[in-house]
Short mmCIF file of C-alpha atoms in Angstrom, two decimals:
data_model
loop_
_atom_site.label_atom_id
_atom_site.label_comp_id
_atom_site.label_asym_id
_atom_site.label_seq_id
_atom_site.Cartn_x
_atom_site.Cartn_y
_atom_site.Cartn_z
CA MET A 1 1.30 21.04 27.76
CA THR A 2 2.08 21.46 24.40
CA THR A 3 1.50 19.16 21.60
CA ALA A 4 5.20 19.34 21.03
CA ALA A 5 6.31 18.68 24.70
CA LEU A 6 3.59 15.66 24.32
CA GLN A 7 5.36 14.37 21.36
CA GLU A 8 9.10 14.60 23.12
CA ASP A 9 10.21 10.87 24.22
CA THR A 10 10.67 10.31 27.78
CA PRO A 11 13.46 8.12 28.30
CA GLY A 12 12.25 4.74 29.39
CA LYS A 13 8.88 4.97 28.51
CA ARG A 14 7.26 5.10 25.05
CA ALA A 15 5.81 8.12 23.11
CA PRO A 16 1.83 7.81 23.42
CA LEU A 17 0.03 7.06 20.30
CA VAL A 18 -2.80 9.35 20.76
CA LEU A 19 -1.79 13.10 22.00
CA GLY A 20 -4.00 15.77 23.36
CA HIS A 21 -5.70 13.97 26.43
CA ARG A 22 -8.47 12.99 24.07
CA ASP A 23 -11.20 10.47 25.70
CA PHE A 24 -12.98 7.90 23.24
CA ASN A 25 -15.63 10.58 22.44
CA ALA A 26 -13.10 13.12 21.19
CA VAL A 27 -11.45 10.42 19.02
CA THR A 28 -15.17 9.40 17.38
CA GLU A 29 -15.73 13.34 17.21
CA THR A 30 -12.59 13.73 15.29
CA VAL A 31 -12.60 11.04 12.61
CA ALA A 32 -16.59 10.61 12.48
CA GLY A 33 -16.50 14.74 12.04
CA ILE A 34 -14.47 14.56 8.96
CA VAL A 35 -17.49 12.61 7.13
CA GLU A 36 -20.51 14.47 8.63
CA LYS A 37 -19.48 17.86 8.08
CA LYS A 38 -20.24 19.74 5.14
CA THR A 39 -18.09 19.50 2.15
CA THR A 40 -15.42 22.09 2.21
CA PRO A 41 -14.14 24.12 -1.02
CA SER A 42 -10.58 23.10 -0.60
CA TRP A 43 -11.96 19.26 -0.87
CA LEU A 44 -14.18 20.12 -4.16
CA VAL A 45 -11.10 22.06 -5.81
CA LEU A 46 -8.56 19.00 -5.20
CA LEU A 47 -11.30 16.73 -6.58
CA GLY A 48 -11.84 18.94 -9.59
CA LEU A 49 -8.46 18.76 -10.35
CA ALA A 50 -7.98 14.81 -9.72
CA VAL A 51 -10.94 14.55 -11.95
CA SER A 52 -9.60 16.82 -14.45
CA VAL A 53 -6.63 14.43 -14.32
CA LEU A 54 -8.79 11.46 -14.61
CA LEU A 55 -10.53 12.56 -17.79
CA ILE A 56 -7.07 12.80 -19.16
CA LEU A 57 -6.66 8.91 -18.46
CA LEU A 58 -9.90 8.25 -20.03
CA GLY A 59 -9.33 10.08 -23.14
CA SER A 60 -5.92 8.30 -23.63
CA LEU A 61 -7.51 4.75 -23.08
CA GLY A 62 -10.24 5.61 -25.18
CA LYS A 63 -7.85 6.58 -27.86
CA LEU A 64 -5.95 3.32 -27.18
CA ALA A 65 -9.08 1.27 -27.62
CA ALA A 66 -9.78 2.96 -30.98
CA GLU A 67 -6.57 2.81 -32.69
CA GLY A 68 -4.55 0.16 -30.99
CA LEU A 69 -0.87 -0.09 -28.77
CA GLY A 70 0.72 1.81 -31.62
CA ILE A 71 -0.04 5.01 -30.20
CA TRP A 72 2.22 4.23 -27.18
CA GLY A 73 6.02 4.50 -28.36
CA LEU A 74 7.00 0.99 -28.24
CA ASN A 75 9.23 -0.66 -30.87
CA ASN A 76 10.42 -3.86 -32.05
CA THR A 77 13.50 -3.39 -29.58
CA VAL A 78 12.01 -1.73 -26.34
CA PHE A 79 8.62 -3.76 -26.60
CA TRP A 80 8.24 -3.14 -23.01
CA ALA A 81 8.38 0.56 -21.91
CA TRP A 82 6.39 3.02 -19.99
CA ASP A 83 3.17 0.45 -19.78
CA ILE A 84 5.34 -2.11 -17.58
CA THR A 85 7.07 0.51 -15.66
CA GLY A 86 3.72 2.08 -14.94
CA PHE A 87 2.48 -1.24 -13.63
CA VAL A 88 5.00 -2.41 -11.75
CA PHE A 89 5.30 1.08 -10.15
CA TRP A 90 1.48 0.99 -8.92
CA ILE A 91 1.84 -2.63 -7.48
CA GLY A 92 4.91 -1.70 -5.58
CA ILE A 93 2.57 1.29 -4.21
CA GLY A 94 0.15 -1.02 -3.19
CA HIS A 95 2.43 -3.15 -0.86
CA ALA A 96 2.52 -0.99 2.37
CA GLY A 97 -1.40 -0.98 3.05
CA THR A 98 -1.53 -4.70 3.37
CA LEU A 99 1.92 -4.75 5.39
CA ILE A 100 0.73 -2.34 7.84
CA SER A 101 -2.53 -3.87 8.34
CA ALA A 102 -1.54 -7.58 8.27
CA ILE A 103 2.28 -7.98 9.17
CA LEU A 104 2.35 -5.48 11.60
CA PHE A 105 -1.23 -6.60 13.06
CA LEU A 106 0.27 -9.80 13.48
CA PHE A 107 3.27 -8.57 15.55
CA ARG A 108 1.18 -6.39 17.35
CA GLN A 109 2.62 -3.29 16.51
CA LYS A 110 0.41 -0.59 17.94
CA TRP A 111 1.73 2.22 16.21
CA ARG A 112 -0.17 0.86 13.06
CA THR A 113 -3.52 1.81 14.00
CA SER A 114 -3.80 5.34 12.97
CA ILE A 115 -2.26 4.59 9.61
CA ASN A 116 -3.60 1.17 8.52
CA ARG A 117 -7.31 2.32 7.32
CA ALA A 118 -5.82 4.98 4.82
CA ALA A 119 -2.77 2.62 3.75
CA GLU A 120 -5.11 -0.24 3.02
CA ALA A 121 -7.57 2.08 0.96
CA MET A 122 -4.14 3.11 -0.96
CA THR A 123 -3.45 -0.33 -1.50
CA ILE A 124 -6.54 -1.17 -3.29
CA PHE A 125 -6.62 2.14 -5.40
CA ALA A 126 -2.95 1.53 -6.36
CA VAL A 127 -3.71 -1.94 -7.49
CA MET A 128 -6.91 -0.22 -9.56
CA SER A 129 -4.54 2.00 -10.99
CA ALA A 130 -1.88 -0.86 -12.09
CA ALA A 131 -4.69 -2.93 -13.58
CA ILE A 132 -5.47 -0.56 -16.26
CA TYR A 133 -1.93 -1.75 -18.09
CA PRO A 134 -2.31 -5.38 -18.57
CA VAL A 135 -6.18 -5.10 -19.32
CA PHE A 136 -5.53 -2.52 -22.24
CA HIS A 137 -2.04 -4.07 -23.18
CA VAL A 138 -4.26 -6.73 -24.65
CA GLY A 139 -5.24 -4.59 -27.03
CA ARG A 140 -8.78 -5.65 -27.58
CA VAL A 141 -9.77 -4.46 -24.22
CA TRP A 142 -13.16 -6.21 -24.60
CA PHE A 143 -11.34 -9.41 -24.71
CA ALA A 144 -9.36 -8.70 -21.42
CA TYR A 145 -11.29 -11.57 -19.84
CA TRP A 146 -9.08 -13.70 -21.94
CA LEU A 147 -6.45 -13.06 -19.16
CA PHE A 148 -8.15 -15.56 -16.92
CA PRO A 149 -8.31 -19.33 -18.08
CA ILE A 150 -12.05 -19.26 -18.69
CA PRO A 151 -13.05 -22.27 -21.06
CA ASN A 152 -14.48 -21.26 -24.27
CA GLN A 153 -15.62 -22.83 -27.78
CA MET A 154 -12.42 -21.84 -29.61
CA SER A 155 -10.31 -24.06 -27.02
CA MET A 156 -8.13 -21.01 -26.47
CA TRP A 157 -6.54 -21.02 -22.88
CA PRO A 158 -3.57 -18.79 -21.61
CA ASN A 159 0.09 -20.11 -21.27
CA PHE A 160 -0.07 -21.41 -17.71
CA LYS A 161 4.05 -21.53 -17.88
CA SER A 162 4.13 -17.98 -18.55
CA PRO A 163 4.62 -15.47 -15.50
CA LEU A 164 2.44 -13.20 -17.13
CA LEU A 165 -0.52 -15.40 -15.93
CA TRP A 166 0.99 -16.13 -12.68
CA ASP A 167 0.54 -12.13 -12.32
CA VAL A 168 -3.00 -12.37 -13.06
CA PHE A 169 -3.54 -14.65 -10.24
CA ALA A 170 -1.48 -13.24 -7.74
CA ILE A 171 -2.54 -10.01 -8.18
CA SER A 172 -6.32 -10.92 -8.34
CA THR A 173 -5.98 -12.70 -5.20
CA TYR A 174 -4.13 -9.87 -3.48
CA ALA A 175 -6.60 -7.30 -4.78
CA THR A 176 -9.66 -9.61 -3.44
CA VAL A 177 -8.07 -10.27 0.06
CA SER A 178 -7.18 -6.63 0.29
CA ILE A 179 -10.68 -5.58 -0.17
CA LEU A 180 -11.89 -7.86 2.19
CA PHE A 181 -9.65 -6.90 4.89
CA TRP A 182 -10.07 -3.28 4.54
CA TYR A 183 -14.09 -3.73 4.33
CA VAL A 184 -13.67 -6.08 7.44
CA GLY A 185 -11.88 -3.14 9.17
CA LEU A 186 -14.58 -0.87 8.33
CA VAL A 187 -17.54 -2.58 9.78
CA PRO A 188 -17.24 -1.35 13.56
CA ASP A 189 -16.69 2.47 12.31
CA LEU A 190 -19.57 2.18 9.88
CA ALA A 191 -21.92 1.13 12.87
CA THR A 192 -20.63 3.98 14.86
CA LEU A 193 -21.58 6.48 11.60
CA ARG A 194 -24.84 4.64 11.55
CA ASP A 195 -25.73 5.31 14.98
CA ARG A 196 -24.88 9.05 14.51
CA ALA A 197 -26.91 9.34 11.16
CA LYS A 198 -29.17 12.38 11.20
CA THR A 199 -31.18 11.04 8.14
CA LYS A 200 -33.21 7.99 7.41
CA VAL A 201 -31.31 7.37 4.14
CA ARG A 202 -28.00 7.45 5.69
CA SER A 203 -28.94 5.22 8.28
CA ILE A 204 -30.26 2.38 6.30
CA VAL A 205 -27.25 2.81 3.83
CA LEU A 206 -24.58 2.29 6.82
CA GLY A 207 -27.01 -0.22 8.73
CA ILE A 208 -26.40 -2.37 5.20
CA PHE A 209 -22.70 -2.01 5.40
CA SER A 210 -22.51 -2.26 8.80
CA LEU A 211 -23.90 -5.73 8.49
CA GLY A 212 -25.95 -5.32 11.57
CA TRP A 213 -23.06 -4.80 13.77
CA ARG A 214 -24.22 -4.07 17.53
CA GLY A 215 -20.96 -4.00 19.64
CA SER A 216 -22.06 -7.17 21.30
CA HIS A 217 -19.11 -9.40 22.56
CA ARG A 218 -20.02 -12.26 20.28
CA ASN A 219 -19.85 -9.44 17.34
CA TRP A 220 -16.36 -8.73 18.71
CA LEU A 221 -15.17 -12.03 18.98
CA ASN A 222 -16.24 -12.79 15.15
CA TYR A 223 -14.85 -9.93 14.26
CA GLU A 224 -11.35 -10.43 15.59
CA LYS A 225 -11.47 -14.02 14.51
CA THR A 226 -12.06 -12.90 11.06
CA TYR A 227 -9.43 -10.04 11.13
CA LEU A 228 -6.75 -12.59 12.30
CA ILE A 229 -7.72 -15.04 9.70
CA LEU A 230 -7.50 -12.44 7.00
CA ALA A 231 -4.15 -11.15 8.34
CA GLY A 232 -2.97 -14.40 8.04
CA LEU A 233 -3.79 -14.73 4.30
CA SER A 234 -2.41 -11.55 3.61
CA THR A 235 0.74 -11.61 4.85
CA PRO A 236 2.20 -14.31 2.23
CA LEU A 237 0.31 -12.55 -0.27
CA VAL A 238 2.55 -9.43 0.51
CA LEU A 239 5.67 -11.35 -0.18
CA SER A 240 4.33 -13.45 -3.11
CA VAL A 241 2.78 -10.76 -5.20
CA HIS A 242 5.91 -8.53 -5.92
CA THR A 243 8.21 -11.75 -6.14
CA ILE A 244 5.78 -13.25 -8.95
CA VAL A 245 6.04 -9.69 -10.71
CA SER A 246 9.70 -10.08 -10.56
CA PHE A 247 9.41 -13.02 -12.36
CA ASP A 248 8.18 -11.44 -15.24
CA PHE A 249 12.13 -10.58 -15.54
CA ALA A 250 14.00 -13.09 -13.79
CA VAL A 251 12.86 -16.00 -15.90
CA SER A 252 14.37 -14.63 -19.16
CA ILE A 253 17.64 -14.96 -20.47
CA MET A 254 17.58 -10.94 -21.04
CA PRO A 255 20.96 -9.25 -19.58
CA GLY A 256 20.23 -7.34 -16.81
CA TRP A 257 17.00 -9.27 -15.85
CA HIS A 258 18.24 -12.98 -15.37
CA THR A 259 19.41 -13.08 -11.97
CA THR A 260 18.24 -14.61 -8.72
CA ILE A 261 18.59 -11.52 -6.36
CA PHE A 262 15.16 -10.11 -8.16
CA PRO A 263 12.71 -11.70 -5.68
CA PRO A 264 13.90 -10.14 -2.21
CA TYR A 265 15.09 -7.10 -4.32
CA PHE A 266 11.49 -6.24 -5.66
CA VAL A 267 9.81 -7.03 -2.64
CA ALA A 268 12.26 -4.68 -0.47
CA GLY A 269 11.93 -1.91 -3.07
CA ALA A 270 7.72 -2.38 -3.13
CA ILE A 271 7.63 -1.97 0.71
CA PHE A 272 9.98 0.89 0.34
CA SER A 273 8.04 2.98 -2.34
CA GLY A 274 4.80 2.29 -0.74
CA PHE A 275 5.61 3.62 2.66
CA ALA A 276 6.95 6.40 0.95
CA MET A 277 3.50 7.10 -0.65
CA VAL A 278 2.03 6.78 2.96
CA VAL A 279 3.86 9.38 4.28
CA SER A 280 3.31 11.40 1.42
CA LEU A 281 -0.36 11.03 1.72
CA MET A 282 -0.68 10.91 5.56
CA VAL A 283 1.50 14.16 5.98
CA LEU A 284 -1.15 15.93 3.61
CA ALA A 285 -4.20 14.18 5.28
CA ARG A 286 -3.34 14.71 8.97
CA LYS A 287 -2.58 18.72 8.05
CA ALA A 288 -5.71 19.03 6.00
CA TYR A 289 -8.26 17.31 8.75
CA GLY A 290 -6.45 18.46 12.03
CA LEU A 291 -5.58 14.80 12.62
CA GLU A 292 -2.38 15.69 14.05
CA GLY A 293 -3.33 14.32 17.40
CA LEU A 294 -4.02 10.63 16.16
CA ILE A 295 -1.53 10.45 13.19
CA THR A 296 1.60 11.50 14.98
CA ILE A 297 5.14 12.34 14.58
CA LYS A 298 5.88 9.09 16.17
CA HIS A 299 3.68 7.22 13.79
CA LEU A 300 5.74 9.07 10.39
CA GLU A 301 8.93 8.34 12.03
CA ASN A 302 8.40 4.79 12.56
CA MET A 303 7.52 4.65 9.11
CA ASN A 304 10.72 6.86 8.31
CA LYS A 305 12.59 3.91 9.90
CA ILE A 306 11.38 1.48 7.71
CA ILE A 307 12.15 3.67 4.32
CA LEU A 308 15.70 3.74 5.71
CA LEU A 309 15.47 0.21 6.29
CA THR A 310 14.14 -0.86 2.85
CA GLY A 311 16.21 1.88 1.02
CA THR A 312 19.57 0.47 2.47
CA MET A 313 18.58 -2.87 1.17
CA VAL A 314 17.54 -1.50 -2.23
CA GLY A 315 21.01 -0.01 -2.07
CA TYR A 316 22.42 -3.30 -1.44
CA ALA A 317 20.77 -5.07 -3.98
CA TYR A 318 21.87 -2.35 -6.34
CA ALA A 319 25.62 -2.84 -5.51
CA ILE A 320 25.37 -6.77 -5.59
CA GLU A 321 24.05 -6.63 -9.34
CA TYR A 322 27.12 -5.13 -10.43
CA PHE A 323 29.08 -7.61 -8.18
CA ILE A 324 27.12 -10.49 -9.71
CA ALA A 325 27.64 -9.14 -13.37
CA TRP A 326 31.68 -9.12 -12.79
CA TYR A 327 31.82 -12.22 -10.90
CA GLY A 328 29.58 -14.25 -13.21
CA GLY A 329 32.07 -13.62 -16.25
CA ASN A 330 28.97 -13.12 -18.83
CA GLU A 331 30.26 -10.35 -20.76
CA TYR A 332 26.66 -9.47 -21.90
CA GLU A 333 25.95 -8.97 -18.34
CA ARG A 334 28.71 -6.77 -17.69
CA PHE A 335 28.03 -4.55 -20.66
CA ALA A 336 24.42 -4.09 -19.62
CA PHE A 337 25.45 -2.94 -16.24
CA ILE A 338 28.22 -0.77 -17.63
CA ASN A 339 25.49 0.75 -20.33
CA ARG A 340 23.19 1.47 -17.29
CA ALA A 341 25.82 3.65 -15.33
CA PHE A 342 27.52 5.52 -18.48
CA GLY A 343 25.10 4.70 -21.53
CA PRO A 344 22.76 7.04 -23.08
CA TYR A 345 20.46 6.44 -19.92
CA LYS A 346 22.95 7.41 -17.49
CA TRP A 347 20.82 10.34 -16.51
CA ALA A 348 17.95 8.14 -15.64
CA TYR A 349 20.43 5.44 -13.69
CA TRP A 350 21.96 8.40 -11.60
CA THR A 351 18.58 9.84 -10.74
CA MET A 352 17.66 6.57 -9.36
CA TRP A 353 20.67 6.32 -7.27
CA SER A 354 20.30 9.85 -5.96
CA CYS A 355 16.50 9.40 -4.67
CA ASN A 356 16.42 5.59 -3.82
CA VAL A 357 19.91 5.55 -2.04
CA PHE A 358 21.32 8.92 -1.16
CA SER A 359 18.29 10.87 0.09
CA PRO A 360 16.82 8.04 2.55
CA GLN A 361 20.24 7.97 4.38
CA LEU A 362 19.14 11.58 5.56
CA PHE A 363 16.62 9.58 7.84
CA TRP A 364 19.61 8.42 10.24
CA PHE A 365 19.01 12.06 11.67
CA LYS A 366 16.58 12.23 14.17
CA ARG A 367 15.99 15.80 13.44
CA ILE A 368 15.28 15.17 9.61
CA ARG A 369 13.01 12.03 10.24
CA THR A 370 11.00 13.97 12.50
CA SER A 371 10.55 16.97 10.44
CA ILE A 372 7.45 17.35 8.38
CA PRO A 373 8.86 19.18 5.58
CA ALA A 374 11.93 17.18 5.00
CA MET A 375 10.27 13.75 5.14
CA PHE A 376 7.59 14.67 2.90
CA VAL A 377 10.16 15.78 0.31
CA ILE A 378 12.37 12.59 0.69
CA SER A 379 9.35 10.42 0.41
CA ILE A 380 8.62 12.36 -2.73
CA PHE A 381 11.91 11.75 -3.78
CA VAL A 382 11.64 8.06 -3.22
CA ASN A 383 8.52 7.57 -5.48
CA ILE A 384 10.18 9.44 -7.97
CA GLY A 385 13.30 7.10 -7.88
CA MET A 386 11.35 3.97 -7.68
CA TRP A 387 9.75 4.74 -10.86
CA PHE A 388 13.11 5.49 -12.21
CA GLU A 389 14.30 1.86 -10.76
CA ARG A 390 11.56 0.49 -13.06
CA PHE A 391 12.57 2.53 -16.05
CA VAL A 392 16.16 1.61 -15.85
CA ILE A 393 15.67 -2.19 -15.28
CA ILE A 394 13.12 -2.30 -18.17
CA VAL A 395 14.55 0.18 -21.08
CA THR A 396 18.27 0.00 -20.49
CA SER A 397 18.12 -3.81 -20.83
CA LEU A 398 16.26 -3.83 -23.92
CA HIS A 399 17.31 -0.86 -26.17
CA ARG A 400 20.49 -2.34 -26.46
CA ASP A 401 20.16 -6.21 -27.25
CA TYR A 402 22.02 -8.79 -28.67
CA ILE A 403 21.93 -7.24 -32.11
CA PRO A 404 23.61 -4.01 -32.50
CA SER A 405 21.96 -3.10 -35.46
CA SER A 406 18.41 -2.93 -33.67
CA TRP A 407 19.98 -0.85 -30.97
CA THR A 408 17.46 2.41 -30.34
CA TYR A 409 16.63 5.21 -28.10
CA PHE A 410 13.45 4.77 -26.55
CA ARG A 411 11.33 8.01 -26.12
CA PRO A 412 7.70 8.07 -24.71
CA SER A 413 5.21 9.18 -26.50
CA LEU A 414 2.22 11.54 -25.79
CA PHE A 415 -0.06 8.76 -25.07
CA ASP A 416 2.40 7.04 -22.73
CA ILE A 417 2.90 10.12 -20.63
CA SER A 418 -0.91 10.98 -20.72
CA THR A 419 -1.55 7.14 -19.52
CA PHE A 420 0.70 7.35 -16.70
CA LEU A 421 -0.61 10.96 -15.64
CA GLY A 422 -3.89 9.86 -15.67
CA SER A 423 -3.58 6.87 -13.46
CA PHE A 424 -2.48 9.46 -10.75
CA GLY A 425 -5.73 11.01 -11.54
CA LEU A 426 -7.70 7.94 -10.91
CA PHE A 427 -5.54 6.99 -7.66
CA PHE A 428 -6.19 10.38 -6.30
CA THR A 429 -9.87 10.89 -6.96
CA LEU A 430 -10.49 7.50 -5.22
CA PHE A 431 -8.45 8.40 -2.18
CA LEU A 432 -10.28 11.84 -2.06
CA LEU A 433 -13.65 10.18 -1.93
CA PHE A 434 -12.29 7.75 0.58
CA LEU A 435 -11.30 10.71 3.07
CA ARG A 436 -14.41 12.50 2.46
CA PHE A 437 -17.07 9.38 2.81
CA LEU A 438 -15.16 6.56 5.07
CA PRO A 439 -13.33 7.24 8.34
CA ALA A 440 -9.92 7.70 7.46
CA VAL A 441 -8.66 6.42 10.71
CA ALA A 442 -9.90 3.11 12.51
CA ILE A 443 -11.81 4.50 15.27
CA SER A 444 -12.19 1.15 17.33
CA GLU A 445 -8.65 0.27 16.64
CA VAL A 446 -7.40 3.71 18.27
CA LYS A 447 -9.35 3.23 21.08
CA GLY A 448 -7.76 0.09 21.89
CA VAL A 449 -4.26 1.38 22.30
CA MET A 450 -5.29 4.42 24.45
CA PRO A 451 -4.62 4.46 28.27
CA GLN A 452 -8.65 4.37 29.06
CA ALA A 453 -8.85 0.80 27.47
CA ASP A 454 -6.38 -0.36 29.73
CA PRO A 455 -8.15 -1.65 32.97
CA HIS A 456 -5.49 -1.35 34.97
CA ALA A 457 -4.79 2.23 34.11
CA GLY A 458 -3.27 4.37 36.63
CA HIS A 459 -1.72 1.44 38.45
CA GLY A 460 1.77 2.03 37.01
CA ASP A 461 1.27 -0.35 33.97
CA ASP A 462 2.13 1.41 30.58
CA HIS A 463 1.21 -1.58 28.60
CA GLY A 464 -2.48 -0.72 28.18
CA HIS A 465 -3.29 -2.49 25.15
CA ASP A 466 -1.54 -5.37 26.33
CA ALA A 467 -3.54 -5.32 29.41
CA HIS A 468 -6.97 -4.82 27.43
CA ASP A 469 -5.94 -8.03 25.53
CA ASP A 470 -5.47 -10.07 28.51
CA HIS A 471 -8.51 -8.99 30.18
CA HIS A 472 -10.55 -9.49 26.75
CA GLU A 473 -9.28 -13.08 26.29
CA GLU A 474 -10.13 -13.32 30.09
CA ALA A 475 -13.59 -12.24 29.35
CA SER A 476 -13.73 -14.64 26.57
CA ALA A 477 -12.76 -17.80 28.50
CA LYS A 478 -15.08 -16.80 31.27
CA SER A 479 -18.15 -16.60 28.55
CA ASP A 480 -16.98 -19.86 27.11
CA GLU A 481 -17.21 -21.89 30.64
CA SER A 482 -20.60 -20.24 31.25
CA GLU A 483 -22.01 -21.33 27.66
CA ASP A 484 -21.29 -25.07 28.64
CA GLU A 485 -23.17 -24.23 32.02
CA GLY A 486 -26.44 -23.85 30.34
CA ASP A 487 -28.47 -21.44 28.49
CA GLU A 488 -29.23 -19.46 31.73
CA GLY A 489 -25.46 -19.38 32.53
CA GLU A 490 -24.50 -18.25 28.78
CA GLU A 491 -26.96 -15.22 28.87
CA ALA A 492 -25.58 -13.92 32.10
CA SER A 493 -22.05 -14.41 31.26
CA GLU A 494 -22.48 -12.71 27.91
CA GLY A 495 -24.50 -9.85 29.43
CA ASP A 496 -21.37 -9.09 31.79
CA ALA A 497 -19.01 -9.43 28.83
CA GLU A 498 -20.84 -7.15 26.80
CA LYS A 499 -21.08 -4.74 30.03
CA ASP A 500 -17.18 -5.07 30.18
CA GLU A 501 -16.46 -4.72 26.64
CA GLU A 502 -18.64 -1.61 26.35
CA GLU A 503 -17.06 -0.11 29.45
CA SER A 504 -13.90 -0.66 27.84
CA ARG A 505 -14.17 0.55 24.41
CA GLY A 506 -16.53 3.39 25.57
#
């Protein structure tokens, strides 16, 4: 049967999440083989390009540290511009990873299993790219630790009433939990790589990072409890981080910013841009590493549906902003929105609408949302549009403030552009290193949704993973009962459970 035929939906039956009649060993070989094979020339070329762009970032930041913020194109009227635009853009990109990992995990969405690992990595690298801006925006970067409320002899404290400080807490917490979540998910797969290691050094390094994992029943119980707790902690963070970022604008009295719709609007926009970036990266990675059987059209189509949903929400938010400006009766607010649509930056405004509102609507058509070239192009459009959204919100509100004599037209400096361009170098360098040296797909989680993981496979039950979970819970309950019966009974029960677990996971 061809891959195309396998991918077709059968009425009344869900599309398979792993194609090509793979068994557990084939999944391990496919994913681990990427890490274990020799470095390819194409990967080296891509890494070289990414590092070249990263060097541009380092040069720009070095210049900034030496001469100060004046090298950015900021002026008295537009005191925020490309820096805060780039910051919010990268924070938004970082939203999809934890959403896929945490929220979809809690809702038991099995299709997340092939894409969650790369999306989590993307989250961490995007947050690191975003962190460049607040750290260097303090001017004297060697005092960046003053962002945190650290006691000091000068009794200098951050302003706790400022949303900018709330950002520090929200994003640092989000980054910490995201890294922990990502690492915990990696542990079983690192142990798989350790067991396949062909050199002593590699075995020792992977053994350290796999934390002595043996795949026992107790290991799996502890792992699943930890993963569930981290998912529970991450879920509110997904919503809180961009809500707090929106407060940077919403709590001000600046026309165009002072609106209560910003928190849900920003969260929807962040998920929108994050999923678009995941689609862009997954389309390239699955082709480059032959992962079409694990990252299927079904995975990509589901992400495109979320892009369509959140894109529609973003379009609704754009429209309701105009209604609020008109209905509120504030002439400054009305002017701000008329200026956005028909003022000097109308080119940016209509680019935003075209990319964020019109292009995702093409995903209503199944032929387009299952077309690799179409979804790749649209995902790039969405990311461009979401950068323009932040630019429009920030610059169009600032460049014409309350005093007409201070009106100006913002133009980015060379260092504005090079810093933002260089942040892509940092992001792609880290992502390429991740693809090369760590399992890009969660091996153990993918195996859990395969038909072979279903103890009742072949008995007409399509819900393999559910049945697997039930079987796992039953084994756990039996193990707990046997613990009460004494040490001898515990050893026997655990041995049986380990045997069942090994058989089910392969």
